[in-house]
Coordinates of C-alpha atoms and ligand atoms in Angstrom, one line a residue:
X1 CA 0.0 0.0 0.0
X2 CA 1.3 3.7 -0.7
X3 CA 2.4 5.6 2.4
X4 CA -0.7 8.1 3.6
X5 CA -0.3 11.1 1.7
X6 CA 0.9 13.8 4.1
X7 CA -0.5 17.2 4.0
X8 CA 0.9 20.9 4.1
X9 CA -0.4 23.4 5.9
X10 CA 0.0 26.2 3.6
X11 CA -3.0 28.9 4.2
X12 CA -4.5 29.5 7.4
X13 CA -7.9 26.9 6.5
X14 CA -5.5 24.7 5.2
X15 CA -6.3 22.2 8.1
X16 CA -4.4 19.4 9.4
X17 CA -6.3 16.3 9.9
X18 CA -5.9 14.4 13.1
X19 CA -4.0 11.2 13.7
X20 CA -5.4 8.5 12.0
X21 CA -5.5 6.9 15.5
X22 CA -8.6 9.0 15.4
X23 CA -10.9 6.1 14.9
X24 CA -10.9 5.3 11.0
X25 CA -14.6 3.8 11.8
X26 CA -16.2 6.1 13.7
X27 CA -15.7 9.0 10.9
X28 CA -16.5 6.6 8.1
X29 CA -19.1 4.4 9.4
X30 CA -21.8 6.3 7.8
X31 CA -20.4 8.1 4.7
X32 CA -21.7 7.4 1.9
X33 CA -19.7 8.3 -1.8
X34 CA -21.7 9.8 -4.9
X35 CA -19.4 10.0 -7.9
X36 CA -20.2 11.6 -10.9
X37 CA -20.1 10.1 -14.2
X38 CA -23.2 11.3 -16.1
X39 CA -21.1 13.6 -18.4
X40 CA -20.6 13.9 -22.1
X41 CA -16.9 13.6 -22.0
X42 CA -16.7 15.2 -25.6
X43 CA -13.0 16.0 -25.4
X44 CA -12.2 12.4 -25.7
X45 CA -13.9 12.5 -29.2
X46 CA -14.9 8.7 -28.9
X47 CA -17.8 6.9 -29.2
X48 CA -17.1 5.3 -26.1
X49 CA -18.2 7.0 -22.4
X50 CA -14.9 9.0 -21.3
X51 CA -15.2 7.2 -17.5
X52 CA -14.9 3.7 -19.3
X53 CA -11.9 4.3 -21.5
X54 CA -9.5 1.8 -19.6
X55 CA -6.4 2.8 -17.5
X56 CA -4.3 0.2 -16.0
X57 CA -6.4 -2.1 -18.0
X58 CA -9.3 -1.2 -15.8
X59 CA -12.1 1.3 -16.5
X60 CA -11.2 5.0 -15.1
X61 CA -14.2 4.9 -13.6
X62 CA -13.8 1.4 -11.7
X63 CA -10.4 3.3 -10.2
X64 CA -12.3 6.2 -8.7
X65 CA -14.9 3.5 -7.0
X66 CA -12.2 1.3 -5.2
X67 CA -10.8 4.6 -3.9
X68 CA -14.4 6.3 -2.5
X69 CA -15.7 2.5 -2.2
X70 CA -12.9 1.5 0.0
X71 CA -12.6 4.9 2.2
X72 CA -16.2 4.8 3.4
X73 CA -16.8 1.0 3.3
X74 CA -19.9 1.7 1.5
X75 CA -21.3 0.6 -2.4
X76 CA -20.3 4.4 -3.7
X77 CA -23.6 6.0 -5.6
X78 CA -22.9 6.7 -9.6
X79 CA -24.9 9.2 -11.3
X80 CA -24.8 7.7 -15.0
X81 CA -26.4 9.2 -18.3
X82 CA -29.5 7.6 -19.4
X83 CA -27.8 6.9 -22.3
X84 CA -25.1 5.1 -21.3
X85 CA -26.1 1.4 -19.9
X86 CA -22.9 0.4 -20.4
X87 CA -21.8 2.9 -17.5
X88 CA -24.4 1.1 -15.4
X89 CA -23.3 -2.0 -16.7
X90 CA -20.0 -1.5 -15.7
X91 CA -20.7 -0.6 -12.3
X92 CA -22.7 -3.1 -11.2
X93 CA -21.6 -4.6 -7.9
X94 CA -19.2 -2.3 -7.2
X95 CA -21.6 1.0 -7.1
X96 CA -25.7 1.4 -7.3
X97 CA -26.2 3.6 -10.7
X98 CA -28.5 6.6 -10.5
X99 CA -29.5 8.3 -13.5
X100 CA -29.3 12.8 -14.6
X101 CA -31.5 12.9 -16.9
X102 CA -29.7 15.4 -18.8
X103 CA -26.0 16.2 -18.2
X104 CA -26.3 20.1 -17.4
X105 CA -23.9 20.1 -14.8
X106 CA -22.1 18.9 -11.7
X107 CA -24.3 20.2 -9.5
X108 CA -27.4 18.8 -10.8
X109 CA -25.5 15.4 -11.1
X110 CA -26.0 15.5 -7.5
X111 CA -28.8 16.6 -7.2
X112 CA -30.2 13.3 -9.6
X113 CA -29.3 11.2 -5.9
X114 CA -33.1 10.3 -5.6
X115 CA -34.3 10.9 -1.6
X116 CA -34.0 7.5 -0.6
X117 CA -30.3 7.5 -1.0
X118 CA -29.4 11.3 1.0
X119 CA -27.7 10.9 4.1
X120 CA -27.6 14.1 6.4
X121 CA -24.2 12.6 7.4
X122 CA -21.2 13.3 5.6
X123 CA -21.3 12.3 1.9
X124 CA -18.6 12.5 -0.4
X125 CA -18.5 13.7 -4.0
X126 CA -16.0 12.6 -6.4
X127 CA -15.9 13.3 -9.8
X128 CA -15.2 9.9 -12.5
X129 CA -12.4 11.3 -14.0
X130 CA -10.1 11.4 -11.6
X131 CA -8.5 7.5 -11.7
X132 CA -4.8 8.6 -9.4
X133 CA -7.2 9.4 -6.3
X134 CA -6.5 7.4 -3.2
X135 CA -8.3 5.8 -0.7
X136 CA -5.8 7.3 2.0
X137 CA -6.7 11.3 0.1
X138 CA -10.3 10.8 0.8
X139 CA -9.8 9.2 4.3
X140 CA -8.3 12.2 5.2
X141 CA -11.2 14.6 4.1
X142 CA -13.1 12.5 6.0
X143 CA -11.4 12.7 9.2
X144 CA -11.1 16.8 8.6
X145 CA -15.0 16.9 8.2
X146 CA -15.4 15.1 11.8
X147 CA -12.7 17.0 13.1
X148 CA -13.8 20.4 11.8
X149 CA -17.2 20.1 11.7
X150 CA -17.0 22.4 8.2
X151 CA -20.0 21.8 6.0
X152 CA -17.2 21.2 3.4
X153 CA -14.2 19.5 3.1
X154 CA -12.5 20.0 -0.2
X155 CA -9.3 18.8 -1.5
X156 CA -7.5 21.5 -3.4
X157 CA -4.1 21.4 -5.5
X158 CA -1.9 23.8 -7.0
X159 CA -0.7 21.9 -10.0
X160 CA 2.2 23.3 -12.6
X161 CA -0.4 24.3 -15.1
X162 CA -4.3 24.8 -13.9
X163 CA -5.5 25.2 -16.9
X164 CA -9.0 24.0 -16.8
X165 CA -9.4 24.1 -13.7
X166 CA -11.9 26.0 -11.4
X167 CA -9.9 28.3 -8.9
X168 CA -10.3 28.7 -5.0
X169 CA -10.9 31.9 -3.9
X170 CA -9.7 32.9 -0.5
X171 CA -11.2 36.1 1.7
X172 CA -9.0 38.4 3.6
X173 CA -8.8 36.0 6.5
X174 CA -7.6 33.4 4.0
X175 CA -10.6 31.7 4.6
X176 CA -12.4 29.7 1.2
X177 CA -15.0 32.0 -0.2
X178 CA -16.0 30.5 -3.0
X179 CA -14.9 28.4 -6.9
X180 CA -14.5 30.3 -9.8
X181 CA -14.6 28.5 -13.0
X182 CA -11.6 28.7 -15.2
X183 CA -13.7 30.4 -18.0
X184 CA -15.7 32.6 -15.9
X185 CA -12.8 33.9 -13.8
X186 CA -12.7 37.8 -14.2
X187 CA -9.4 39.2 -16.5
X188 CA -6.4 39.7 -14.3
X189 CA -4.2 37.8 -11.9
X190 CA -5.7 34.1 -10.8
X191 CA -5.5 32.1 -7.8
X192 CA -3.5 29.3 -8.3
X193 CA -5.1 27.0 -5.6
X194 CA -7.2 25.4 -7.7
X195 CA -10.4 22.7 -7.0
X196 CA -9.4 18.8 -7.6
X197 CA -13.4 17.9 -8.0
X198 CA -13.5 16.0 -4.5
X199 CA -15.0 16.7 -1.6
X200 CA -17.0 15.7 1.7
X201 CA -20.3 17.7 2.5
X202 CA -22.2 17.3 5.6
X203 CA -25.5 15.5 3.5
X204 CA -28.3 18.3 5.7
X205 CA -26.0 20.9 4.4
X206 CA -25.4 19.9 0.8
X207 CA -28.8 19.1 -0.7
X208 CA -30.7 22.5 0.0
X209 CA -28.1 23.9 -1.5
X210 CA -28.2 22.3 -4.9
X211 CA -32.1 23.7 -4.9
X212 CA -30.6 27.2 -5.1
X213 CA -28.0 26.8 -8.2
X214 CA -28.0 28.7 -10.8
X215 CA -27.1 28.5 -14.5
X216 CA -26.0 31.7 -15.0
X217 CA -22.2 31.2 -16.0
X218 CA -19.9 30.6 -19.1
X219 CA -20.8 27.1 -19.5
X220 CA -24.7 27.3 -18.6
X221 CA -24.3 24.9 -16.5
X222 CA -25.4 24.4 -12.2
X223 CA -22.0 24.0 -10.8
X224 CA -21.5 21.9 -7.7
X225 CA -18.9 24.2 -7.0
X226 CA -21.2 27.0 -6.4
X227 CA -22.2 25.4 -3.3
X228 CA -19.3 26.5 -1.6
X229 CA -20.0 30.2 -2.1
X230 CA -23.2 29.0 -0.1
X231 CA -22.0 27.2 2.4
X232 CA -18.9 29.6 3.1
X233 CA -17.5 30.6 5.6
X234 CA -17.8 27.2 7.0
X235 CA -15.6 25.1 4.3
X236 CA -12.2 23.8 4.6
X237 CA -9.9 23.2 2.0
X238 CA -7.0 20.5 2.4
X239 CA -4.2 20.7 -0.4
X240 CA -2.8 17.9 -1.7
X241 CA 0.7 17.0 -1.1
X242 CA 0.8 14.9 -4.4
X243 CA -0.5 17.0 -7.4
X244 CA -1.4 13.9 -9.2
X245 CA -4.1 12.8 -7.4
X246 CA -6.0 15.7 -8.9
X247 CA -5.3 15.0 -12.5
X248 CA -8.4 15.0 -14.2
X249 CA -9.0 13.1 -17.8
X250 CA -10.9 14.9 -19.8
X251 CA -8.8 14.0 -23.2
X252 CA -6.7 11.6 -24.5
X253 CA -3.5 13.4 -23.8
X254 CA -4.6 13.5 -20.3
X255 CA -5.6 9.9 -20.2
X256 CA -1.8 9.4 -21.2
X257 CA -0.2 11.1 -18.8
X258 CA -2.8 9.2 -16.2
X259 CA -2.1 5.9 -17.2
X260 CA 2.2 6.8 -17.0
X261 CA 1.5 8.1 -13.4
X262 CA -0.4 5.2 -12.7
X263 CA 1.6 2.6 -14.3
X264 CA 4.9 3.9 -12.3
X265 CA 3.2 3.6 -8.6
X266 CA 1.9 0.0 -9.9
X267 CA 5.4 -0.8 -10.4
X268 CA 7.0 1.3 -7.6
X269 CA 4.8 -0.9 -5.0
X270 CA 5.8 -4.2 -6.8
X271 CA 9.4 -3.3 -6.6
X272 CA 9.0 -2.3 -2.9
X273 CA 7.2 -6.3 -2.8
X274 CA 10.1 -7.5 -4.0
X275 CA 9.8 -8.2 -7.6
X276 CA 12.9 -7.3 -9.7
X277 CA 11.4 -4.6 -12.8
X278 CA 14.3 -4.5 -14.8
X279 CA 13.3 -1.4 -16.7
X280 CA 10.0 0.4 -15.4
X281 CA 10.1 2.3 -18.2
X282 CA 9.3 -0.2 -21.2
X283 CA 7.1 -2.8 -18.5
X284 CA 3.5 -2.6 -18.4
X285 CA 1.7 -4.4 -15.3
X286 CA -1.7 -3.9 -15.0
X287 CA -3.9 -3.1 -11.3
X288 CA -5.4 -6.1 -11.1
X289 CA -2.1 -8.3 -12.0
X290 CA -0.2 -9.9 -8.5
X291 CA 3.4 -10.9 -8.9
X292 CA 5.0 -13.1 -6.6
X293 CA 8.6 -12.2 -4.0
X294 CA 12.1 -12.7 -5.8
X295 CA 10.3 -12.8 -10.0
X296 CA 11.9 -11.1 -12.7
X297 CA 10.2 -8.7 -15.2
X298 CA 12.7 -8.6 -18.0
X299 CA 12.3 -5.1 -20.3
X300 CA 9.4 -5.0 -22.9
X301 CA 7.1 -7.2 -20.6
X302 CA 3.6 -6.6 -20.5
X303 CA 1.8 -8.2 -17.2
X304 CA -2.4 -7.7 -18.7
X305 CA -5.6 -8.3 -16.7
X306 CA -6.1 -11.3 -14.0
X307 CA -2.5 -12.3 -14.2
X308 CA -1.2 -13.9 -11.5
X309 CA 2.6 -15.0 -11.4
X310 CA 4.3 -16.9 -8.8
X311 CA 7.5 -16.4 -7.3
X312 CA 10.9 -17.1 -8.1
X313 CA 9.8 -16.4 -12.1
X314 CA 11.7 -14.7 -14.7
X315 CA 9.0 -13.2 -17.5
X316 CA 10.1 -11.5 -20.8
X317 CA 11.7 -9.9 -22.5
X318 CA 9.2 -9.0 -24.5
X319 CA 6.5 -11.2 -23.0
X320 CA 2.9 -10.4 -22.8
X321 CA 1.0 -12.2 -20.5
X322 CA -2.9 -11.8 -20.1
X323 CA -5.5 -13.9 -17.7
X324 CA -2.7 -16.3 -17.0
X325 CA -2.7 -17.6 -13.7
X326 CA 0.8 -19.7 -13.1
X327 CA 2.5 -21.2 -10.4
X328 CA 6.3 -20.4 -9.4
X329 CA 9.5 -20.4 -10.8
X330 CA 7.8 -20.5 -14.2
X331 CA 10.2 -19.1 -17.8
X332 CA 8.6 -17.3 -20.2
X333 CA 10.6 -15.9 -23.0
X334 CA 9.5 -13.5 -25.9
X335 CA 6.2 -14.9 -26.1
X336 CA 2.5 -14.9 -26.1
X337 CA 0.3 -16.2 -22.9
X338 CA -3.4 -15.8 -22.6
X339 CA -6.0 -17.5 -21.0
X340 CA -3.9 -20.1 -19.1
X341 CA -3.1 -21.5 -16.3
X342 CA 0.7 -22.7 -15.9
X343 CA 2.1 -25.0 -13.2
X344 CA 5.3 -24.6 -11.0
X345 CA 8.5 -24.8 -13.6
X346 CA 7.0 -24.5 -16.8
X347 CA 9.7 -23.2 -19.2
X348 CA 8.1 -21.1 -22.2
X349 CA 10.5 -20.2 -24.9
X350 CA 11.0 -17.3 -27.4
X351 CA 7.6 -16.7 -30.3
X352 CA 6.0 -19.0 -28.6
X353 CA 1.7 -18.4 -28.2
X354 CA 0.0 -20.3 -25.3
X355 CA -3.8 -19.7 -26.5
X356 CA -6.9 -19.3 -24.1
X357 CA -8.0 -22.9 -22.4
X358 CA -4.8 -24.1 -22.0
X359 CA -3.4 -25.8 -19.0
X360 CA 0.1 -26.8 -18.7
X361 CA 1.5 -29.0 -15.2
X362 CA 4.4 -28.2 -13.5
X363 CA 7.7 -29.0 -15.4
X364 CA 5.8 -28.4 -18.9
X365 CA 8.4 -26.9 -21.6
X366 CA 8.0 -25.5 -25.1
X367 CA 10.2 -24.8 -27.9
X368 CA 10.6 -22.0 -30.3
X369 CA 8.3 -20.9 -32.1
X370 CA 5.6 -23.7 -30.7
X371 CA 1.4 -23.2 -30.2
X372 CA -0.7 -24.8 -28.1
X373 CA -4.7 -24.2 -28.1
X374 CA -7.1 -24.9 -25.8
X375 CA -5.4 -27.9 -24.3
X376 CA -3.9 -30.1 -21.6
X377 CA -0.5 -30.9 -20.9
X378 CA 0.6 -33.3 -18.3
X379 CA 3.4 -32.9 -15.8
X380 CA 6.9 -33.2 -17.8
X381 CA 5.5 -33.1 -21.2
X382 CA 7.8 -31.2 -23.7
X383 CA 6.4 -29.6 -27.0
X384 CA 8.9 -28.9 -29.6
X385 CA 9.9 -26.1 -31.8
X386 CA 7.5 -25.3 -34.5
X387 CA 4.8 -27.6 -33.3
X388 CA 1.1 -26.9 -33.0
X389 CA -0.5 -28.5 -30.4
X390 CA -5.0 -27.2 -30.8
X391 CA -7.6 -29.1 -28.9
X392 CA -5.4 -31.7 -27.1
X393 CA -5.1 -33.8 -23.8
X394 CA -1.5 -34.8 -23.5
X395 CA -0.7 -36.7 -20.5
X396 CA 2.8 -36.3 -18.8
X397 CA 6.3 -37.1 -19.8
X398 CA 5.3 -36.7 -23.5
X399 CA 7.6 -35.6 -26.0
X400 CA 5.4 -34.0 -29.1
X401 CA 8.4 -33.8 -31.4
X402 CA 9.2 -30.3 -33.8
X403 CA 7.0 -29.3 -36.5
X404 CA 3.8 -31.9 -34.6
X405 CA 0.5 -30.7 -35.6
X406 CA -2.7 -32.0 -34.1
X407 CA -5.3 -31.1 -37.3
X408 CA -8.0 -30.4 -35.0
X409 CA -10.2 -28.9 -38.1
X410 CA -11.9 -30.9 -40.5
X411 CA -13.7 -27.6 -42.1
X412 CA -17.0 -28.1 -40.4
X413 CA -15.7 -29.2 -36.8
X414 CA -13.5 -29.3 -34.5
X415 CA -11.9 -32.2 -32.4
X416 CA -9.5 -33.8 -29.9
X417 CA -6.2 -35.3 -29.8
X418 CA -5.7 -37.3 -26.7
X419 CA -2.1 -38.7 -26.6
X420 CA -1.6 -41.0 -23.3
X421 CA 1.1 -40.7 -20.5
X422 CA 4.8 -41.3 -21.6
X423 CA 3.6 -41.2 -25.5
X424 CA 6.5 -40.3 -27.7
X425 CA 5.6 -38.4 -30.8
X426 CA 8.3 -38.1 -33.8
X427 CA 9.2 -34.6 -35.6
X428 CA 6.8 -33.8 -38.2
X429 CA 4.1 -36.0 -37.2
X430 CA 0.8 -34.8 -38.3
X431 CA -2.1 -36.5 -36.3
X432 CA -5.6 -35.9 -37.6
X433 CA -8.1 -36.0 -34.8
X434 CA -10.1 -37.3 -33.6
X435 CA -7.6 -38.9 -32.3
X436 CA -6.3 -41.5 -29.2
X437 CA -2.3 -42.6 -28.9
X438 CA -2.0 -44.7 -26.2
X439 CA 0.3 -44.9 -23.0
X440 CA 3.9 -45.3 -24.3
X441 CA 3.0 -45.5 -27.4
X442 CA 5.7 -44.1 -30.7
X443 CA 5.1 -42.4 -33.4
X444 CA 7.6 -42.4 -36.4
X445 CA 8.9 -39.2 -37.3
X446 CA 6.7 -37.5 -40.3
X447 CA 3.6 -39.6 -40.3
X448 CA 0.7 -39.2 -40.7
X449 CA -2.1 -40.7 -38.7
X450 CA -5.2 -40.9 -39.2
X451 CA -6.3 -44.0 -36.7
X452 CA -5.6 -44.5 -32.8
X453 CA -2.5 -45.9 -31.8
X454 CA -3.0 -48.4 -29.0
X455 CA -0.5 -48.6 -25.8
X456 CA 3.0 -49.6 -26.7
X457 CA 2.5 -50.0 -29.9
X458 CA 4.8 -48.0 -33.3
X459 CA 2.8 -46.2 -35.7
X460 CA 4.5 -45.7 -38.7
X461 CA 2.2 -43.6 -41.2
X462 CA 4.4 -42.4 -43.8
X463 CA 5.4 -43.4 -48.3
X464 CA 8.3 -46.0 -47.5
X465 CA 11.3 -45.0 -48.7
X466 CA 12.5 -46.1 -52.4
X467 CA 16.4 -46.0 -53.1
X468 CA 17.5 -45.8 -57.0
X469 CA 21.0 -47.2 -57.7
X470 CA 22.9 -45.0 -59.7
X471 CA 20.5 -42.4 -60.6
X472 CA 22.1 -39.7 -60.5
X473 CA 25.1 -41.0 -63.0
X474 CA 22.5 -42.2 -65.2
X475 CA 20.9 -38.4 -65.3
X476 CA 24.4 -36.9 -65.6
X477 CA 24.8 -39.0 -68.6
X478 CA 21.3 -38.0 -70.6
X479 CA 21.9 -34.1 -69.8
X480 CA 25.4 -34.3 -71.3
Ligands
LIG501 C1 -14.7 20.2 -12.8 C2 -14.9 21.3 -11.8 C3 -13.7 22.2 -11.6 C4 -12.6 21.3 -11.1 C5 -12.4 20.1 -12.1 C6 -11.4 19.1 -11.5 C7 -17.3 22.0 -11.8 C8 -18.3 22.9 -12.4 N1 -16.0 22.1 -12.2 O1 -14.4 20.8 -14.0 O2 -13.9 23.2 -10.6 O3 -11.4 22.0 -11.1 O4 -13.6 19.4 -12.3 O5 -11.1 18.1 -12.4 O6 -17.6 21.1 -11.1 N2 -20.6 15.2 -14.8 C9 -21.9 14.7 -14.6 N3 -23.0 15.4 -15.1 C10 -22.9 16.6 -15.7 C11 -21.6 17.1 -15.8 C12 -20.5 16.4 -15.4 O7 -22.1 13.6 -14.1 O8 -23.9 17.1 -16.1 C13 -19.5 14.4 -14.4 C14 -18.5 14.1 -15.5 O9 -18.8 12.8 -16.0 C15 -17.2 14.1 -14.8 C16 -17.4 15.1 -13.6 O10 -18.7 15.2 -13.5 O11 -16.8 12.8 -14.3 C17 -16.7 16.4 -13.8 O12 -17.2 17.0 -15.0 P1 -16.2 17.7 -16.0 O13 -17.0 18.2 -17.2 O14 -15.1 16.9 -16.4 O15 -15.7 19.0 -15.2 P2 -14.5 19.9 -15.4 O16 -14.7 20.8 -16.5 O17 -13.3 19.0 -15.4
LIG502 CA1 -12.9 16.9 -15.6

């Protein structure tokens, strides 16, 4: 876990929250998180919603829920656009979906949280674009609010560039007065404080408010932010110590720079786990991916989805590695792995592609340049190079010689190859399933076989070989 954020006090309302010996639970026991992802998101030009565009290999928007989800140990409310099921679709289970019927601003977002759902507590509002927040940011607005009593808490950051971004405006006591919005700040010098998009309201305080907004601004819009003009003096902002936390997507250069931010702190806490990432800057690991103590990520590694590796491996370079769950000590060279699961020792080697519904024991190894499908390979088995193993059950301690391939395809159907324990399968074979090749059975080298082999027994499926005496002379002779 990443240390706690610590905070600055750097204006007088600048607050410092108490020790988190403050009892997490008794602050956050009845919080409840609204998070706002109803909007158009038409700077990302995409036909897809901007809080689903992936980051880590994860939705934004799943990001922003683990953070608010996990701070007030409550299912997070998500205002979603009526025309986006696939918002609520995504959601589901982690956050209950409310709909805005019309996107015309943050404040109305909130205000779409039907009656049912309005604690007078404290309720936090995050905003779906902001995937770097932390749990540990919006425990601490949390423990401010109890501490403070405020009607607000907000977090505010003063970023390198704030453009964009609405500004906090600080009376002569240095006390927040109000937001201004980027585009309807007056000409002349601006604050640089500016408004990250999360906060914690005390719920009797915040919902009258959003009765009184007005759309009389730049954008036309009821801004959530004009609730702290009325609910001033009594809010609090607390600045964030790490910028970052505040960086809003709202475009695809933005999404960028989110996903690099968040791709070095995955890394960063694997590193600090142990795990050896021999160049951060060319590996990509993503959230959900869990690596084991003492494994290598070589450079140009990509670590995709639920990927679980064990310890003691070495991965890449130039791996990728997606829904693969494998065991430890396991190889894998400049190749492909989805969809698998791989037992302790398997050794992968360079172009090779291990395809969804594959299952390889402990002590499995492949060649160069080899394929296996939708199969099952028994402890000890070795695939060669070049070989193309699709639709199989091989049983252990079987050698499938270079250049195999099971022809699991007849044009209209597929089927299996079963090849029993200790089987040994010559280069070149090509076995057309379906197929069965008993225990210990052999296979010459370049046949082809069309009928089960039974236990022990050779198949030999190939032209015999015809020798010509001479033949060459004799051609030598007619050319001349
Ligand atoms: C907002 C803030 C700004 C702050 C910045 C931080 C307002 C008015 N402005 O600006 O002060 O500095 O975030 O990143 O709040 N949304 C809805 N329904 C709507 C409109 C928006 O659900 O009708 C959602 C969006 O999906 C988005 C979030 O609210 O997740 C913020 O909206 P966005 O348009 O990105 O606000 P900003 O212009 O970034
Ligand atoms: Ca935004």
């Amino acid at each position: 876990m990443p240390p706690e954020v610590p905070w600055v006090r750097r204006c007088p309302s600048v607050i410092r929250p108490p020790p988190r010996s403050r009892a997490r639970q008794a602050v956050t026991a009845q919080a409840r998180a609204v998070i706002l992802a109803a909007g158009q998101g038409t700077r990302m030009r995409s036909a897809r919603p901007k809080v689903l565009h992936p980051l880590a290999g994860r939705p934004m928007l799943l990001h922003v829920l683990e953070a608010a989800g996990s701070a007030t140990q409550s299912t997070p409310i998500v205002v979603v656009g009526p025309g986006q099921p696939e918002v609520a679709a995504a959601v589901a289970g982690a956050g209950e979906a409310v709909v805005q019927p019309e996107p015309r601003g943050t404040g109305d977002a909130v205000r779409s949280v039907p009656p049912e759902l309005r604690s007078e507590g404290p309720v936090v509002v995050v905003y779906g674009d902001l995937p770097l927040l932390r749990a540990g940011t919006v425990r601490s607005l949390l423990r401010a609010h109890a501490a403070t009593g405020a009607a607000c808490v907000l977090l505010s950051v003063a970023p390198a560039d704030p453009t964009g971004l609405g500004r906090v405006v600080r009376g002569g006591g240095g006390r927040v007065e109000r937001i201004v919005e980027e585009r309807d700040l007056p000409p002349g010098p601006a604050p640089t404080e500016c408004n990250a998009g999360v906060y914690v309201f005390t719920g009797s305080r915040l919902w009258p408010c959003l009765e009184r907004l007005s759309a009389d601004n730049a954008q036309g819009e009821l801004y959530l932010t004009d609730v702290v003009a009325q609910l001033a003096p009594e809010v609090e902002a607390v600045l964030a110590a790490d910028p970052d936390e505040a960086m809003g997507v709202n475009d695809r250069v933005q999404l960028a720079a989110a996903e690099a931010v968040l791709r070095g702190r995955l890394l960063t806490d694997l590193m600090l786990s142990g795990v050896t990432v021999e160049d951060p800057a060319t590996t990509y690991v993503d959230a959900s991916v869990r690596v084991g103590m003492d494994s290598v990520l070589r450079p140009m590694t990509f670590l995709l989805g639920d990927t679980r590796v064990g310890r003691g491996c070495e991965i890449g370079p130039m791996a990728l590695v997606r829904d693969t769950r494998m065991g430890d000590h396991v190889r894998i060279g400049a190749s492909v792995v989805e969809g698998s699961e791989l037992g302790d020792g398997v050794e992968i080697g360079h172009y090779d592609r291990v395809r969804p519904g594959s299952a390889l024991a402990s002590g499995v190894s492949l060649g160069t340049h080899a394929e296996v499908k939708n199969s099952r390979v028994g402890e000890g088995s070795r695939i060669s190079h070049s070989a193309c193993v699709l639709d199989s059950d091989i049983g252990e301690r079987v050698n499938v010689g270079a250049g195999t391939v099971t022809c699991n395809y007849d044009g209209r159907d597929k089927h299996r190859t079963a090849i029993g324990d200790g089987a040994f399968v010559g280069s070149n074979s090509t076995l057309v399933a379906p197929l069965r090749v008993g225990r210990d059975a052999y296979i010459a080298a370049a046949s082809v076989v069309t009928g089960d082999v039974p236990e022990r027994a050779l198949a030999v499926g190939r032209a015999h070989q015809r020798n010509v005496a001479g033949w060459r002379d004799r051609r030598e002779r007619r050319d001349a």
